[in-house]
Coordinates of C-alpha atoms in Angstrom, one line a residue:
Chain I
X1 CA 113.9 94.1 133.9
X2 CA 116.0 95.1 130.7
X3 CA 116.3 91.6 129.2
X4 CA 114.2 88.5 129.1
X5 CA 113.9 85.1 127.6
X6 CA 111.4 82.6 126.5
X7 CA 111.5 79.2 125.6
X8 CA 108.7 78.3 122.8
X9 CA 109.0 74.4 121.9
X10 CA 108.5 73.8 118.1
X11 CA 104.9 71.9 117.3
X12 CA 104.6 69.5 114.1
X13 CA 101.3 69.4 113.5
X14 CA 99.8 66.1 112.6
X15 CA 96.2 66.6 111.3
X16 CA 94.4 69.6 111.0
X17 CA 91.3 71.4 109.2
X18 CA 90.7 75.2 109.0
X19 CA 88.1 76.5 111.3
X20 CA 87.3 80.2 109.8
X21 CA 85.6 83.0 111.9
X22 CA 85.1 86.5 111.3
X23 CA 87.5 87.2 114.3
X24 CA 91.3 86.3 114.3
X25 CA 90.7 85.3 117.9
X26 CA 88.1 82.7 116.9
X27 CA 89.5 81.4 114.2
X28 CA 92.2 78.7 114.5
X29 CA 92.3 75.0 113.1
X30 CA 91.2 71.8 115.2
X31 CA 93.7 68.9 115.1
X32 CA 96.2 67.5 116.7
X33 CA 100.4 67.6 117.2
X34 CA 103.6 67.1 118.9
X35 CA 105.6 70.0 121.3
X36 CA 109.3 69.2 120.9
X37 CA 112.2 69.8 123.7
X38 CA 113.7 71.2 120.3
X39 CA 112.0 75.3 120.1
X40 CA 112.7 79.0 119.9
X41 CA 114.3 80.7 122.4
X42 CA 113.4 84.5 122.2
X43 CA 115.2 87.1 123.9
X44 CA 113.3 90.4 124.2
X45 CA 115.8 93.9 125.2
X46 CA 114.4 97.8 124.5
X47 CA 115.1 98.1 120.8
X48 CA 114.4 97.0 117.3
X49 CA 114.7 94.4 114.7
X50 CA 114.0 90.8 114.9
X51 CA 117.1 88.3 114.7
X52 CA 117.1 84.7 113.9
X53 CA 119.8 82.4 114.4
X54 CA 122.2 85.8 114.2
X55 CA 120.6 86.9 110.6
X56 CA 118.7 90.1 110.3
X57 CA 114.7 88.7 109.4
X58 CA 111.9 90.3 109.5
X59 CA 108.6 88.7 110.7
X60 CA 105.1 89.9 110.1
X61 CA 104.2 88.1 113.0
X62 CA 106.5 89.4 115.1
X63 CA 105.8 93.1 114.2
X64 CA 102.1 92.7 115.5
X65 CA 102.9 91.4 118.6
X66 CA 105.3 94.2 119.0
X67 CA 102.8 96.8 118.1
X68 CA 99.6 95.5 120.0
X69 CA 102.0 95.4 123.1
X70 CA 103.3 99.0 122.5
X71 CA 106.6 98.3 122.5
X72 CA 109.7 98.8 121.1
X73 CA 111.4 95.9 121.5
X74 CA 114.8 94.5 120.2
X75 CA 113.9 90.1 118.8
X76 CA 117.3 88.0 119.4
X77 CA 115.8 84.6 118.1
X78 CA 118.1 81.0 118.2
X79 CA 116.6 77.8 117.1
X80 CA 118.1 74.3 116.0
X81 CA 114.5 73.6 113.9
X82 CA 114.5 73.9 110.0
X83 CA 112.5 77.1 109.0
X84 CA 109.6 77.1 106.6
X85 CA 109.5 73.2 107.2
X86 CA 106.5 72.9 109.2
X87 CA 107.5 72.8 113.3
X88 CA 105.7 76.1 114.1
X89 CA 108.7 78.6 113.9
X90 CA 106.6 81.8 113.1
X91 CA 104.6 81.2 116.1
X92 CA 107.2 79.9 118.4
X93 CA 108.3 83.5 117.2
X94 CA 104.9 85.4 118.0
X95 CA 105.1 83.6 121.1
X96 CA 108.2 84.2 123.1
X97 CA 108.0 87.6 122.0
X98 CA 105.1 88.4 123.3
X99 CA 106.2 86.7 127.1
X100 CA 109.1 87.9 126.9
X101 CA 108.5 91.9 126.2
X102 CA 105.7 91.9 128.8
X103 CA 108.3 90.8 131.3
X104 CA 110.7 93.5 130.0
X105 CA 108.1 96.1 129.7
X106 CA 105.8 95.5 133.0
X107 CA 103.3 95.2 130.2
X108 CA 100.7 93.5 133.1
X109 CA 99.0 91.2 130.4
X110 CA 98.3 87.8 131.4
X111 CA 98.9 84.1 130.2
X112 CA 95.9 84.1 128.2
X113 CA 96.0 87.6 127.0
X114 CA 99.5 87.0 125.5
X115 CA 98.9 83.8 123.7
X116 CA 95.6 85.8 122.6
X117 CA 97.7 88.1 120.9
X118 CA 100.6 85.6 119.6
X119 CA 97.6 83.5 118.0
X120 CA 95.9 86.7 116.2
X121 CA 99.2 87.7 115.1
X122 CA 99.9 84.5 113.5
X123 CA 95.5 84.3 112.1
X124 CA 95.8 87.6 110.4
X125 CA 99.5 86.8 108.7
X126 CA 98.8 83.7 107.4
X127 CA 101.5 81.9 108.5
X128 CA 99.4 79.2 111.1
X129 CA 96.1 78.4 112.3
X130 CA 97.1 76.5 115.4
X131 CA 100.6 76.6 116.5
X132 CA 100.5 79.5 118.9
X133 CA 97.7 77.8 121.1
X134 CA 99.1 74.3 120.9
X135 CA 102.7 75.7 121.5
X136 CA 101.4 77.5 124.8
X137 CA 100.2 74.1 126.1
X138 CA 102.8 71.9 125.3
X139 CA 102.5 67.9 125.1
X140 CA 100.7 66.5 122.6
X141 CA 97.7 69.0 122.2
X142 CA 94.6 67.9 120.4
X143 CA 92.9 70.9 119.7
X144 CA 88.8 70.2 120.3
X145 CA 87.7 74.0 119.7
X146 CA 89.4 76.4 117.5
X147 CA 90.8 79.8 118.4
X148 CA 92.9 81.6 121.2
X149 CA 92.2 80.6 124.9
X150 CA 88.4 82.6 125.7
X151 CA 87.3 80.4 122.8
X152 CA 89.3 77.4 121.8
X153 CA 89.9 74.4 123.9
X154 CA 92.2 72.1 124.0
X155 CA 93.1 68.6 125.3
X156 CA 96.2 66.5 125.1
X157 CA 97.7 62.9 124.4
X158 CA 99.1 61.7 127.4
X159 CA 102.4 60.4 126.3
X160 CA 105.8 61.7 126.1
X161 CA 107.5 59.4 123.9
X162 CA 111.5 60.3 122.0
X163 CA 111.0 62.1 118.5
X164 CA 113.0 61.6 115.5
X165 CA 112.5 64.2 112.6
X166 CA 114.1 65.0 109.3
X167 CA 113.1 67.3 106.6
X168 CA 113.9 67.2 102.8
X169 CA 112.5 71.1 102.0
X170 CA 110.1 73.9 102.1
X171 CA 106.5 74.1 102.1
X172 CA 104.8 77.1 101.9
X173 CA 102.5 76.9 104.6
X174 CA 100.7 80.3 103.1
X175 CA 100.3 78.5 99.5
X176 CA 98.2 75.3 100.8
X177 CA 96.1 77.6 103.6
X178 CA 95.3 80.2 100.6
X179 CA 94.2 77.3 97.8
X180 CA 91.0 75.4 98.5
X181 CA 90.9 73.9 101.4
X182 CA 87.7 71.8 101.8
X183 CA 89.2 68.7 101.2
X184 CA 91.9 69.4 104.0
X185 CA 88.8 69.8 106.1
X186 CA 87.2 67.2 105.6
X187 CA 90.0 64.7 106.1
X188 CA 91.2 66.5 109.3
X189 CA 87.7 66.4 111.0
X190 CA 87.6 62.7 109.7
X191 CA 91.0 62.2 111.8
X192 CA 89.9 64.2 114.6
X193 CA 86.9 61.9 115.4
X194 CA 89.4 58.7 115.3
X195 CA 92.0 60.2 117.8
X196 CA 89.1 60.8 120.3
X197 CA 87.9 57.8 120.0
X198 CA 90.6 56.5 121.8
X199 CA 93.0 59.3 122.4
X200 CA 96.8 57.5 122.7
X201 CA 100.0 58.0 120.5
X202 CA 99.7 55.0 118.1
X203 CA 96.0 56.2 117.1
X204 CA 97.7 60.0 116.9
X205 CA 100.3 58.4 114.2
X206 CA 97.8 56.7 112.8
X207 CA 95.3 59.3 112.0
X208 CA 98.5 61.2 110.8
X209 CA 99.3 59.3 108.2
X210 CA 95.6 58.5 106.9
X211 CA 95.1 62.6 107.0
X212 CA 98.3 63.0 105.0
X213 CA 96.9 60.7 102.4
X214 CA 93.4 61.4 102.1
X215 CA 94.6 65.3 102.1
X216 CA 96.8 64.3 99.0
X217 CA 99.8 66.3 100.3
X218 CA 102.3 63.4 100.8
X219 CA 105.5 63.8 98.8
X220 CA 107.6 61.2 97.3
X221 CA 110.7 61.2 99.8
X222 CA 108.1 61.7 102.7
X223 CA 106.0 58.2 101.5
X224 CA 110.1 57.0 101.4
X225 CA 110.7 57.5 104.6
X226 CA 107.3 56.3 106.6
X227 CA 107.8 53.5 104.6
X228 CA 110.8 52.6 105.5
X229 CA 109.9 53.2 109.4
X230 CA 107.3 50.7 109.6
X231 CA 109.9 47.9 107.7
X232 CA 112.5 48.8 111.2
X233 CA 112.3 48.0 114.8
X234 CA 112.9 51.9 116.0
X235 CA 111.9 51.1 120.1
X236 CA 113.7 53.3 122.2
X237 CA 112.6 51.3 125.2
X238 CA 109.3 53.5 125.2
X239 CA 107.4 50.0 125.4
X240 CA 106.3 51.5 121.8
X241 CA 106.6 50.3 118.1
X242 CA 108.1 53.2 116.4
X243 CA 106.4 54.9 113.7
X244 CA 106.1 57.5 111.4
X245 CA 103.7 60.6 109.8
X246 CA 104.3 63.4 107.8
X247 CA 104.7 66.9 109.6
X248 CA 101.7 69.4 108.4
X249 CA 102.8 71.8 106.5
X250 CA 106.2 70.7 105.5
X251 CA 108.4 68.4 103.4
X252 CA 109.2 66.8 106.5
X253 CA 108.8 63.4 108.2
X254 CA 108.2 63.1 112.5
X255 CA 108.8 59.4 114.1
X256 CA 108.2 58.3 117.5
X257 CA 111.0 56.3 118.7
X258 CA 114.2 55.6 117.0
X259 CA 112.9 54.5 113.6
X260 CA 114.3 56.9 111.3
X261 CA 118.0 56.3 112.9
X262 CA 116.8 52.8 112.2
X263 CA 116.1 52.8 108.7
X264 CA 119.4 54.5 107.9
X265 CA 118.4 58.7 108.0
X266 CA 120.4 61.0 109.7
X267 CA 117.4 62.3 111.8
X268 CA 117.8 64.7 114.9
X269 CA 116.3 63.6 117.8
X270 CA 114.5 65.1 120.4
X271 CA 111.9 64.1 123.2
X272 CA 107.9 65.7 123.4
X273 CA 108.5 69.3 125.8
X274 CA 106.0 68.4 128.3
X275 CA 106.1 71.9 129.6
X276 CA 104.5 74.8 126.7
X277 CA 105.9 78.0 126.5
X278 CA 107.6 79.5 129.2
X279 CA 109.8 82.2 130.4
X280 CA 113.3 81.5 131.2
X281 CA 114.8 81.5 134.6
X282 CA 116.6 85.1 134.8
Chain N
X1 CA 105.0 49.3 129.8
X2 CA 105.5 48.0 133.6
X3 CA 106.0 51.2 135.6
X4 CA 105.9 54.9 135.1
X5 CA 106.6 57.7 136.8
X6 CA 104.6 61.3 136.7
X7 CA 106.0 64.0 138.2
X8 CA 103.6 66.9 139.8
X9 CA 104.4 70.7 140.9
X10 CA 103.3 71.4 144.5
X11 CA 100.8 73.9 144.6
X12 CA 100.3 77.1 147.1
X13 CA 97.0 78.7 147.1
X14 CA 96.9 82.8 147.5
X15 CA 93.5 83.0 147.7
X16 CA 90.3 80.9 147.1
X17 CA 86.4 81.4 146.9
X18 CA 84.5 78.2 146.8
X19 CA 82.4 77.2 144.1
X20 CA 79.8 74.2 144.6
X21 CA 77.5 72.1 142.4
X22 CA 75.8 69.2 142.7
X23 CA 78.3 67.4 140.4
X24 CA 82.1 67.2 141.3
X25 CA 83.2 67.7 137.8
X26 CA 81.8 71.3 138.3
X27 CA 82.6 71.8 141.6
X28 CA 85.3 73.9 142.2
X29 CA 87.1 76.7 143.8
X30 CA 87.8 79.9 142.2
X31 CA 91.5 82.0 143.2
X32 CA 95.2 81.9 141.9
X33 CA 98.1 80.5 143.1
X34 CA 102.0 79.5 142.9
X35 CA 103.2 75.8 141.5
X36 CA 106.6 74.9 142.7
X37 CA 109.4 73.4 141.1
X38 CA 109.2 70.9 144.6
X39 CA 106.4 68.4 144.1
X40 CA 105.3 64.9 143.8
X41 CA 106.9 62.0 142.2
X42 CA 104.4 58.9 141.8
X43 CA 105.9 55.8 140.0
X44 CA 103.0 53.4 139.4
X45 CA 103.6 49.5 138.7
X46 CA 101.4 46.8 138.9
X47 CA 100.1 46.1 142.6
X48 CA 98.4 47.4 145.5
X49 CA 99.2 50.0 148.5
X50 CA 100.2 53.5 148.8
X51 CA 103.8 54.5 149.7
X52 CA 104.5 58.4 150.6
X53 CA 108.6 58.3 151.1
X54 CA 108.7 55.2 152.3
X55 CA 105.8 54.8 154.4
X56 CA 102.6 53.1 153.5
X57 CA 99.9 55.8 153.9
X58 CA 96.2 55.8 152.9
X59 CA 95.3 58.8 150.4
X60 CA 91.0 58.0 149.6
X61 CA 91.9 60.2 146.3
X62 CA 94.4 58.1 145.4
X63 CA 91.6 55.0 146.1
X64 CA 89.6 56.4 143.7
X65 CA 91.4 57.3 140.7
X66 CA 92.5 53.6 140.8
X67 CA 88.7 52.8 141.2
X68 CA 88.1 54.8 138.5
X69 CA 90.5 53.8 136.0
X70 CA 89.7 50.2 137.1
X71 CA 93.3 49.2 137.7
X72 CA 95.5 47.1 140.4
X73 CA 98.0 49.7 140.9
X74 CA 101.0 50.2 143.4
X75 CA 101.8 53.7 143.9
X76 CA 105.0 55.0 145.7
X77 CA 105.4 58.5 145.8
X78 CA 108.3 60.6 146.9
X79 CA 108.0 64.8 148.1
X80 CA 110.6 67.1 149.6
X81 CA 107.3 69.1 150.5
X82 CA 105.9 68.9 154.0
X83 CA 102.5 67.5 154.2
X84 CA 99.0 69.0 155.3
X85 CA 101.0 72.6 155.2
X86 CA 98.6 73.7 152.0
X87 CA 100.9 72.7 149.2
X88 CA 98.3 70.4 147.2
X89 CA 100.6 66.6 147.9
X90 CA 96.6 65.0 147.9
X91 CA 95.8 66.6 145.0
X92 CA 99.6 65.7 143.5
X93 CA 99.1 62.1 144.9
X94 CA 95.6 62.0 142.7
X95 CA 96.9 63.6 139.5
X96 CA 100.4 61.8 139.7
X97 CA 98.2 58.3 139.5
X98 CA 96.1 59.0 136.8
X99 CA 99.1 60.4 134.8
X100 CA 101.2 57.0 135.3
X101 CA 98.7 54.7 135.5
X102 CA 96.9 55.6 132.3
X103 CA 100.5 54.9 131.2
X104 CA 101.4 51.5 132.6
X105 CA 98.0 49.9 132.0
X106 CA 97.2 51.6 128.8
X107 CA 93.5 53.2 129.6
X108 CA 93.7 55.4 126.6
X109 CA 92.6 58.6 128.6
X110 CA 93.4 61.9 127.8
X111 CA 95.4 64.4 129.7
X112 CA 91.6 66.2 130.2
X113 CA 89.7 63.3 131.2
X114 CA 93.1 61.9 133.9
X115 CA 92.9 65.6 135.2
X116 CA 88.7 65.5 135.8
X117 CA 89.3 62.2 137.7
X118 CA 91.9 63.1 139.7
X119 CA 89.9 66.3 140.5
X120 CA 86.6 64.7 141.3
X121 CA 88.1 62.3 143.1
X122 CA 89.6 65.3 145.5
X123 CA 86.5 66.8 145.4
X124 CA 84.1 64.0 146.6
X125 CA 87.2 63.3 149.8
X126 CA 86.7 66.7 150.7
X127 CA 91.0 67.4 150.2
X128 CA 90.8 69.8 147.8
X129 CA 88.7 71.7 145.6
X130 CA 91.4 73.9 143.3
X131 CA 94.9 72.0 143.5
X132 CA 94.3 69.5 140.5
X133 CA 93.3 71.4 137.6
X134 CA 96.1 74.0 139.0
X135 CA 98.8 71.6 139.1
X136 CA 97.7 70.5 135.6
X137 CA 98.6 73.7 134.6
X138 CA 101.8 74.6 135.8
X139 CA 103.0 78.7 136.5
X140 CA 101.1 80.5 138.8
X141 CA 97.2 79.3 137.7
X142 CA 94.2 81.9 137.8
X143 CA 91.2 79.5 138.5
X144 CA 88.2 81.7 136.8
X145 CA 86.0 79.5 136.1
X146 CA 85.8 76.6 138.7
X147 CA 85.8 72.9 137.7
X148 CA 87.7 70.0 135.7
X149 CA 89.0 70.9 132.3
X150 CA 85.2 70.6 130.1
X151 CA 84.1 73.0 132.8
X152 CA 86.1 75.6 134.2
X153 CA 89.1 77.9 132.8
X154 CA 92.3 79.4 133.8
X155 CA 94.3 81.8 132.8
X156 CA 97.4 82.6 134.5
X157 CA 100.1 85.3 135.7
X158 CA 103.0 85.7 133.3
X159 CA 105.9 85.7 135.6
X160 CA 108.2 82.6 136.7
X161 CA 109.9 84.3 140.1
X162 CA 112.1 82.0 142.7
X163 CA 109.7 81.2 145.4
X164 CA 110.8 80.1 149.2
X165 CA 108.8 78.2 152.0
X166 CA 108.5 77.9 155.4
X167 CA 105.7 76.0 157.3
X168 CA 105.2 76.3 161.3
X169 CA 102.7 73.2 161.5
X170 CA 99.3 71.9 160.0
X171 CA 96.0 73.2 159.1
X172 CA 92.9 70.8 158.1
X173 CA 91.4 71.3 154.5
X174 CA 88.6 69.2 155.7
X175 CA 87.9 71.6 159.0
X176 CA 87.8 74.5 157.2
X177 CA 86.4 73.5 154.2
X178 CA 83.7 71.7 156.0
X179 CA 83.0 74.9 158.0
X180 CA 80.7 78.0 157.0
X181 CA 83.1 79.6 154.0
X182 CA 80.8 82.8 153.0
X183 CA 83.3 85.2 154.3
X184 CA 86.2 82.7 152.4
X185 CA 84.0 83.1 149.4
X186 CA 83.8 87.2 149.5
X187 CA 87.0 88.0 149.9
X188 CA 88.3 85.1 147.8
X189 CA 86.1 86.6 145.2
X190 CA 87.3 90.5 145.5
X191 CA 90.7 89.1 145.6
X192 CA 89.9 87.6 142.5
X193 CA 88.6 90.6 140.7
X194 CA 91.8 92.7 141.9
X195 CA 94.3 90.2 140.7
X196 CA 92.1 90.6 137.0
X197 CA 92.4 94.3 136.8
X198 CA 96.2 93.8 136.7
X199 CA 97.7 90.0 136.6
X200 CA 100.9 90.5 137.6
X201 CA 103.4 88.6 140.3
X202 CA 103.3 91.7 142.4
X203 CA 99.4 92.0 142.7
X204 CA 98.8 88.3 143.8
X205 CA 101.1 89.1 146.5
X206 CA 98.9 92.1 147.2
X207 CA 95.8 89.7 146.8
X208 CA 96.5 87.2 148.5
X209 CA 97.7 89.3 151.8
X210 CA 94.4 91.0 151.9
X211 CA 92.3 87.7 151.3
X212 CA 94.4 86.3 154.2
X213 CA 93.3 89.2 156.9
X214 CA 89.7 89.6 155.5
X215 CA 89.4 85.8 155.9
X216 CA 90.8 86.1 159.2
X217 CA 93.3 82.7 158.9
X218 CA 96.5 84.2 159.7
X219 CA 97.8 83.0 162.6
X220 CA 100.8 84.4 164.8
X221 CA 103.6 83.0 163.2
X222 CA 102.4 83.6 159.6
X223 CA 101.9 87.4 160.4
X224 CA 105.2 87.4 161.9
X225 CA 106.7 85.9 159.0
X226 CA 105.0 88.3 156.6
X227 CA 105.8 91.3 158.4
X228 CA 109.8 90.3 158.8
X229 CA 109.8 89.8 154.9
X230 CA 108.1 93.4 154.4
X231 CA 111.1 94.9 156.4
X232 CA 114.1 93.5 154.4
X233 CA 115.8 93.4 151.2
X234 CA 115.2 90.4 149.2
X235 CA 115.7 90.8 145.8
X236 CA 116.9 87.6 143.9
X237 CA 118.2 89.5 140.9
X238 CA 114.5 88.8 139.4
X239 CA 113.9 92.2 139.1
X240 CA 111.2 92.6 142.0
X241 CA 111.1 93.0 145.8
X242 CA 110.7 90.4 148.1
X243 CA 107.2 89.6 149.5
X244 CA 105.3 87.3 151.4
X245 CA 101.5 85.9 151.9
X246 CA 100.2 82.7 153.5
X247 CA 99.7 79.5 152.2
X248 CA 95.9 78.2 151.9
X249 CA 95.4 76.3 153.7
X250 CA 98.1 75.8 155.6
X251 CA 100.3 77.3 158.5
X252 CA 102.7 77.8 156.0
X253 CA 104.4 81.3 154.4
X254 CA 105.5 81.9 150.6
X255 CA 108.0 84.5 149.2
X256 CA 109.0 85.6 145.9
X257 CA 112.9 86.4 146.0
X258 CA 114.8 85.6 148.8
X259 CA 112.8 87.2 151.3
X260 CA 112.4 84.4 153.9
X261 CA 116.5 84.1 154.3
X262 CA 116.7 87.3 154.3
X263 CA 114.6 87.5 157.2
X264 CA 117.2 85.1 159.0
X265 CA 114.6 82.6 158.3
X266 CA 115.5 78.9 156.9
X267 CA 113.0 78.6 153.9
X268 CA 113.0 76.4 151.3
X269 CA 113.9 77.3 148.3
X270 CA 112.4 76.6 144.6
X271 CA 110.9 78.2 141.6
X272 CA 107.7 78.2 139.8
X273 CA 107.2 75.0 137.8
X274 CA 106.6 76.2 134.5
X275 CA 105.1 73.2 132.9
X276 CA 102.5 71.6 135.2
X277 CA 102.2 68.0 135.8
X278 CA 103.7 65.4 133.3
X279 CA 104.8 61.9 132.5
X280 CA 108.9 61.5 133.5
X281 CA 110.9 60.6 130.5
X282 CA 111.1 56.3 130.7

């Protein structure tokens, strides 16, 4: 095969905390997100360089996949999500590359053993804890053990409700995970414990927004714009009020429904990718 | 919400080994196999009975999810695939129902604990002992530990081929499950350990040939089948040659590529389902 593709969904993370290990493959984040129809599509061809969206980039990530497979492998990257803006790029990255070069290559690694690498690429970075995993799965993965797929588990929210999303900027996602983190912790393990409780999408937004606050993150346009969610009727026939949490690590706010559109924002709109990361039909 | 609809791959065992224990949550079947793009559709409202394209049926999986999740459901499920041929429609009749009634009535399951009901459920009528937690998955599942989702593990082969079909007539589950399975179990287990050494689409072809003739189950029409594909050309543009293996358990052959036309038979025709079993957008 000289050319393949893979479709990686992007993954807004709604509550986390950092689970550290000694080992990049146990070490991850437990928590809990959203896989959007919106993702990376990576195309993988004999070559080199990594391209994103048609601009030359360079991504650590990317470059360790690429050198645990072996491989010399050419990146073509195209993606409608906002970078550095919390919806997983770097490991939606990490990800197709690695399904898509052992296709080209006849590398013979399995499932597990690429998503294994994607995640360890991402750990030793620092660019995510948890996207890679939750990203392979798709859905809404809850992530109950930390780590890539011998030693995390996950489980899911089973709902597949519309998105809205809009982001007003950066956020270094490499800043926050190198500060102190304890409090983070403590508030995502707090959040955790109420999803499971009773594991549906209203608790998930719900133990969103709480983990936003009680982490302190919470910016002034992204208080704006939950805000003015919950004062609109956003049902997009879901049979579900619309609401509204704050996408972890970005300026950026994630609504289930229509309620952004609602409340006057020029969201993009996209529904939950039910399916995880895949290759493409050749 | 007052009806949803969950769609779920079809699944094609290669090869199996059984894996009992007292409970059904870890009872289980260990092996690898092929979901297909051709599957179930269950829409579930409020109700009673059990339609399967049109025709009431009795499924006693589909009894006791509803049982289980303690809901008056109808179900009415539609399939292109043929039934009792070995391509999982109990287990996709189980799963489907969990998925769409956890929806309609609001149970506040999981994904995980929907998938362990539907697979106990399968496992205590005796129809299946692999398909659920496989059909979960989507792609083509490795089943290496046995079990619903808190106790077994899959991986799974990296490859997403076209796949066609052809079926000369039933098989029982129940018969042969119900029968002395220690020579299943042997060679379902050194299949197993083959396909590991080297997970690609082209050794679970290999695998799942041998595990058929050591497990003495192919009948005349299968081996037939197989041998026709072996002799032609069926490359879909995929990248790999055409090959065939039996469907367990079912009288039933599977191809990657077009090998079955090109044999002058007329297959089905499909592709892996890439992203396992999931709620249909509403």
């Amino acid at each position: 095969m000289d050319r393949a593709t893979a479709f990686v969904p992007g993954h807004i993370t709604g509550f986390f905390s950092v689970q550290s290990a000694a080992k990049p493959a146990q070490s991850g984040s437990l928590g809990a997100g959203i896989t959007l129809t919106d993702g990376v599509e990576v195309t993988v061809t004999p070559g080199s360089g990594c391209r994103l969206n048609g601009e030359v980039t360079s991504v650590t990530a990317v470059d360790s996949v690429r050198s645990r497979l072996g491989v010399e492998a050419a990146v073509d990257a195209t993606t409608p999500l906002p970078l550095g803006a919390g919806f997983g790029v770097s490991g939606a990255l990490a990800l197709g590359t690695a399904l898509a070069a052992n296709a080209v290559f006849d590398c013979g690694k399995s499932e597990n053993e690429l998503i294994t690498m994607a995640h360890c690429a991402e750990v030793e970075a620092g660019t995510g804890l948890g996207d890679v995993v939750a990203q392979a799965r798709g859905g809404l993965p809850i992530r109950i053990d930390p780590g890539s797929p011998s030693h995390g588990r996950l489980d899911g929210v089973a709902a597949r409700p519309r998105i809205e999303y809009i982001t007003f900027g950066e956020v270094s996602t490499e800043t926050v995970l190198a500060g102190d983190t304890d409090d983070l912790t403590r508030a995502g393990e707090s959040a955790l414990s109420h999803l499971l409780e009773r594991p549906t999408l209203s608790r998930f937004m719900t133990a969103s927004r709480e983990f936003a606050d009680d982490a302190g993150l919470v910016t002034e346009e992204v208080a704006t714009a939950i805000d003015a969610v919950a004062e609109v009727d956003g049902d997009s026939g879901d049979d579900m009020d619309s609401s509204a949490a704050m996408a972890m690590l970005g300026n950026t706010v994630f609504a289930t429904g229509m309620g952004l559109s609602a409340a006057g924002y020029d969201a993009q709109q996209c529904r939950v990718d039910a399916g995880g990361a895949r290759l493409c039909d050749s």
